Amino acid sequence: MDAKLLLLALCTGVGLGFLLLAVRQLVTVARLWVRGVLVTGTVIPRIAGDRRRTGLVLFTDHLGRPVVVDTGVYGSLRGLPRVGGTVPVCYPRDRPAAARLWNPRYLLSPAFGWFLMSTVVFVCATLLTR
């Protein structure tokens, strides 16, 4: 098998996989928009021994139970306010642990990253065919 054709097929497959991950993220956001429960959460500090700088988000679900959401390392880049601030949180009614912050940067940045990676891989595939 020709190595150029193999690299083209590999790049095309990886690019389509990344594109499908971007579409999956957008479908998840659409489901939250249609069927999600929107509540307000409060940013709380992490425990003293944790080295991550971003806070955690605490909210109560529709049954009154407290739920804590970890926004991850990139929470501040995705629009998480400082400790003590409030932020809108949306979650599926049957799964409060799958909650997400309800702002465009937090919801759409993974989809944008997957789309950007698929574009880079498709461009590499195009350059390989020349």
PDB file of C-alpha atoms in Angstrom:
ATOM      1  CA  MET A   1       0.000   0.000   0.000  1.00  0.00           C
ATOM      2  CA  ASP A   2       1.242   3.469  -0.831  1.00  0.00           C
ATOM      3  CA  ALA A   3       2.450   5.409   2.226  1.00  0.00           C
ATOM      4  CA  LYS A   4       0.924   8.653   0.946  1.00  0.00           C
ATOM      5  CA  LEU A   5      -2.492   7.029   0.623  1.00  0.00           C
ATOM      6  CA  LEU A   6      -2.173   5.502   4.083  1.00  0.00           C
ATOM      7  CA  LEU A   7      -1.332   8.884   5.636  1.00  0.00           C
ATOM      8  CA  LEU A   8      -4.239  10.490   3.765  1.00  0.00           C
ATOM      9  CA  ALA A   9      -6.654   7.848   5.075  1.00  0.00           C
ATOM     10  CA  LEU A  10      -5.286   8.202   8.597  1.00  0.00           C
ATOM     11  CA  CYS A  11      -5.577  12.000   8.570  1.00  0.00           C
ATOM     12  CA  THR A  12      -9.065  11.842   7.114  1.00  0.00           C
ATOM     13  CA  GLY A  13     -10.204   9.343   9.755  1.00  0.00           C
ATOM     14  CA  VAL A  14      -8.727  11.330  12.619  1.00  0.00           C
ATOM     15  CA  GLY A  15     -10.215  14.559  11.235  1.00  0.00           C
ATOM     16  CA  LEU A  16     -13.655  12.992  10.951  1.00  0.00           C
ATOM     17  CA  GLY A  17     -13.339  11.649  14.490  1.00  0.00           C
ATOM     18  CA  PHE A  18     -12.512  15.109  15.845  1.00  0.00           C
ATOM     19  CA  LEU A  19     -15.384  16.590  13.848  1.00  0.00           C
ATOM     20  CA  LEU A  20     -17.783  14.026  15.319  1.00  0.00           C
ATOM     21  CA  LEU A  21     -16.590  14.926  18.825  1.00  0.00           C
ATOM     22  CA  ALA A  22     -17.326  18.602  18.092  1.00  0.00           C
ATOM     23  CA  VAL A  23     -20.821  17.742  16.855  1.00  0.00           C
ATOM     24  CA  ARG A  24     -21.386  15.565  19.933  1.00  0.00           C
ATOM     25  CA  GLN A  25     -20.489  18.499  22.189  1.00  0.00           C
ATOM     26  CA  LEU A  26     -22.918  20.769  20.329  1.00  0.00           C
ATOM     27  CA  VAL A  27     -25.686  18.160  20.637  1.00  0.00           C
ATOM     28  CA  THR A  28     -25.043  17.949  24.387  1.00  0.00           C
ATOM     29  CA  VAL A  29     -25.365  21.727  24.673  1.00  0.00           C
ATOM     30  CA  ALA A  30     -28.591  21.653  22.639  1.00  0.00           C
ATOM     31  CA  ARG A  31     -30.046  18.966  24.911  1.00  0.00           C
ATOM     32  CA  LEU A  32     -29.194  21.035  27.963  1.00  0.00           C
ATOM     33  CA  TRP A  33     -30.805  24.078  26.386  1.00  0.00           C
ATOM     34  CA  VAL A  34     -34.027  22.192  25.638  1.00  0.00           C
ATOM     35  CA  ARG A  35     -34.402  19.911  28.676  1.00  0.00           C
ATOM     36  CA  GLY A  36     -31.972  21.200  31.278  1.00  0.00           C
ATOM     37  CA  VAL A  37     -32.723  22.726  34.654  1.00  0.00           C
ATOM     38  CA  LEU A  38     -31.149  26.164  35.115  1.00  0.00           C
ATOM     39  CA  VAL A  39     -30.083  27.125  38.660  1.00  0.00           C
ATOM     40  CA  THR A  40     -27.613  29.529  40.242  1.00  0.00           C
ATOM     41  CA  GLY A  41     -24.436  28.193  41.789  1.00  0.00           C
ATOM     42  CA  THR A  42     -21.887  29.752  44.102  1.00  0.00           C
ATOM     43  CA  VAL A  43     -18.128  29.494  43.614  1.00  0.00           C
ATOM     44  CA  ILE A  44     -16.492  28.000  46.703  1.00  0.00           C
ATOM     45  CA  PRO A  45     -12.760  27.563  47.460  1.00  0.00           C
ATOM     46  CA  ARG A  46     -10.948  24.252  47.177  1.00  0.00           C
ATOM     47  CA  ILE A  47      -9.429  22.509  50.172  1.00  0.00           C
ATOM     48  CA  ALA A  48      -6.164  23.931  51.468  1.00  0.00           C
ATOM     49  CA  GLY A  49      -3.892  21.188  50.078  1.00  0.00           C
ATOM     50  CA  ASP A  50      -5.163  21.413  46.481  1.00  0.00           C
ATOM     51  CA  ARG A  51      -2.779  23.220  44.124  1.00  0.00           C
ATOM     52  CA  ARG A  52      -5.361  24.171  41.487  1.00  0.00           C
ATOM     53  CA  ARG A  53      -6.335  27.817  41.591  1.00  0.00           C
ATOM     54  CA  THR A  54      -9.894  27.658  40.295  1.00  0.00           C
ATOM     55  CA  GLY A  55     -12.780  27.190  42.671  1.00  0.00           C
ATOM     56  CA  LEU A  56     -15.582  24.672  42.759  1.00  0.00           C
ATOM     57  CA  VAL A  57     -19.233  25.447  42.017  1.00  0.00           C
ATOM     58  CA  LEU A  58     -21.830  24.507  44.640  1.00  0.00           C
ATOM     59  CA  PHE A  59     -25.540  24.410  43.798  1.00  0.00           C
ATOM     60  CA  THR A  60     -28.646  22.583  44.946  1.00  0.00           C
ATOM     61  CA  ASP A  61     -30.528  20.319  42.573  1.00  0.00           C
ATOM     62  CA  HIS A  62     -34.305  20.121  42.159  1.00  0.00           C
ATOM     63  CA  LEU A  63     -34.559  17.777  45.163  1.00  0.00           C
ATOM     64  CA  GLY A  64     -32.631  20.128  47.456  1.00  0.00           C
ATOM     65  CA  ARG A  65     -29.414  18.103  47.576  1.00  0.00           C
ATOM     66  CA  PRO A  66     -26.106  19.990  47.396  1.00  0.00           C
ATOM     67  CA  VAL A  67     -24.007  19.201  44.320  1.00  0.00           C
ATOM     68  CA  VAL A  68     -20.405  20.292  43.716  1.00  0.00           C
ATOM     69  CA  VAL A  69     -19.076  20.751  40.172  1.00  0.00           C
ATOM     70  CA  ASP A  70     -15.365  20.817  39.411  1.00  0.00           C
ATOM     71  CA  THR A  71     -14.756  23.149  36.474  1.00  0.00           C
ATOM     72  CA  GLY A  72     -11.256  21.842  35.919  1.00  0.00           C
ATOM     73  CA  VAL A  73      -7.983  23.580  35.300  1.00  0.00           C
ATOM     74  CA  TYR A  74      -9.374  25.970  32.686  1.00  0.00           C
ATOM     75  CA  GLY A  75     -12.302  27.240  34.760  1.00  0.00           C
ATOM     76  CA  SER A  76     -10.996  30.804  34.965  1.00  0.00           C
ATOM     77  CA  LEU A  77     -10.353  30.902  31.210  1.00  0.00           C
ATOM     78  CA  ARG A  78     -13.909  29.755  30.582  1.00  0.00           C
ATOM     79  CA  GLY A  79     -15.585  32.506  32.584  1.00  0.00           C
ATOM     80  CA  LEU A  80     -15.635  31.223  36.170  1.00  0.00           C
ATOM     81  CA  PRO A  81     -15.828  34.169  38.596  1.00  0.00           C
ATOM     82  CA  ARG A  82     -13.753  34.489  41.746  1.00  0.00           C
ATOM     83  CA  VAL A  83     -14.604  32.670  44.980  1.00  0.00           C
ATOM     84  CA  GLY A  84     -17.903  33.933  46.359  1.00  0.00           C
ATOM     85  CA  GLY A  85     -19.321  34.864  42.958  1.00  0.00           C
ATOM     86  CA  THR A  86     -22.433  33.354  41.437  1.00  0.00           C
ATOM     87  CA  VAL A  87     -22.713  31.591  38.120  1.00  0.00           C
ATOM     88  CA  PRO A  88     -25.624  29.989  36.234  1.00  0.00           C
ATOM     89  CA  VAL A  89     -25.500  26.185  36.122  1.00  0.00           C
ATOM     90  CA  CYS A  90     -27.567  23.905  33.886  1.00  0.00           C
ATOM     91  CA  TYR A  91     -27.959  20.166  34.379  1.00  0.00           C
ATOM     92  CA  PRO A  92     -30.125  17.325  33.067  1.00  0.00           C
ATOM     93  CA  ARG A  93     -32.986  16.662  35.479  1.00  0.00           C
ATOM     94  CA  ASP A  94     -32.034  13.025  36.026  1.00  0.00           C
ATOM     95  CA  ARG A  95     -28.249  13.622  36.346  1.00  0.00           C
ATOM     96  CA  PRO A  96     -27.221  16.646  38.451  1.00  0.00           C
ATOM     97  CA  ALA A  97     -23.627  15.392  38.511  1.00  0.00           C
ATOM     98  CA  ALA A  98     -23.409  16.116  34.755  1.00  0.00           C
ATOM     99  CA  ALA A  99     -23.918  19.844  35.332  1.00  0.00           C
ATOM    100  CA  ARG A 100     -22.183  22.492  33.252  1.00  0.00           C
ATOM    101  CA  LEU A 101     -21.711  26.199  33.683  1.00  0.00           C
ATOM    102  CA  TRP A 102     -24.245  28.041  31.564  1.00  0.00           C
ATOM    103  CA  ASN A 103     -22.061  30.516  29.689  1.00  0.00           C
ATOM    104  CA  PRO A 104     -20.936  30.415  26.057  1.00  0.00           C
ATOM    105  CA  ARG A 105     -17.215  30.102  26.771  1.00  0.00           C
ATOM    106  CA  TYR A 106     -17.652  27.075  29.027  1.00  0.00           C
ATOM    107  CA  LEU A 107     -20.191  25.350  26.783  1.00  0.00           C
ATOM    108  CA  LEU A 108     -18.682  25.974  23.363  1.00  0.00           C
ATOM    109  CA  SER A 109     -14.919  25.976  23.963  1.00  0.00           C
ATOM    110  CA  PRO A 110     -14.580  22.160  23.776  1.00  0.00           C
ATOM    111  CA  ALA A 111     -16.552  22.093  20.513  1.00  0.00           C
ATOM    112  CA  PHE A 112     -14.384  24.885  19.113  1.00  0.00           C
ATOM    113  CA  GLY A 113     -11.223  23.017  20.126  1.00  0.00           C
ATOM    114  CA  TRP A 114     -12.372  19.778  18.460  1.00  0.00           C
ATOM    115  CA  PHE A 115     -13.394  21.685  15.323  1.00  0.00           C
ATOM    116  CA  LEU A 116     -10.047  23.473  15.217  1.00  0.00           C
ATOM    117  CA  MET A 117      -8.164  20.176  15.566  1.00  0.00           C
ATOM    118  CA  SER A 118     -10.219  18.578  12.784  1.00  0.00           C
ATOM    119  CA  THR A 119      -9.466  21.550  10.543  1.00  0.00           C
ATOM    120  CA  VAL A 120      -5.736  21.230  11.213  1.00  0.00           C
ATOM    121  CA  VAL A 121      -5.810  17.511  10.437  1.00  0.00           C
ATOM    122  CA  PHE A 122      -7.829  18.062   7.237  1.00  0.00           C
ATOM    123  CA  VAL A 123      -5.327  20.718   6.113  1.00  0.00           C
ATOM    124  CA  CYS A 124      -2.488  18.294   6.772  1.00  0.00           C
ATOM    125  CA  ALA A 125      -4.307  15.677   4.689  1.00  0.00           C
ATOM    126  CA  THR A 126      -4.732  18.184   1.880  1.00  0.00           C
ATOM    127  CA  LEU A 127      -1.051  19.101   1.966  1.00  0.00           C
ATOM    128  CA  LEU A 128      -0.098  15.419   1.870  1.00  0.00           C
ATOM    129  CA  THR A 129      -1.974  14.850  -1.397  1.00  0.00           C
ATOM    130  CA  ARG A 130      -0.007  17.497  -3.287  1.00  0.00           C
TER     131      ARG A 130
END
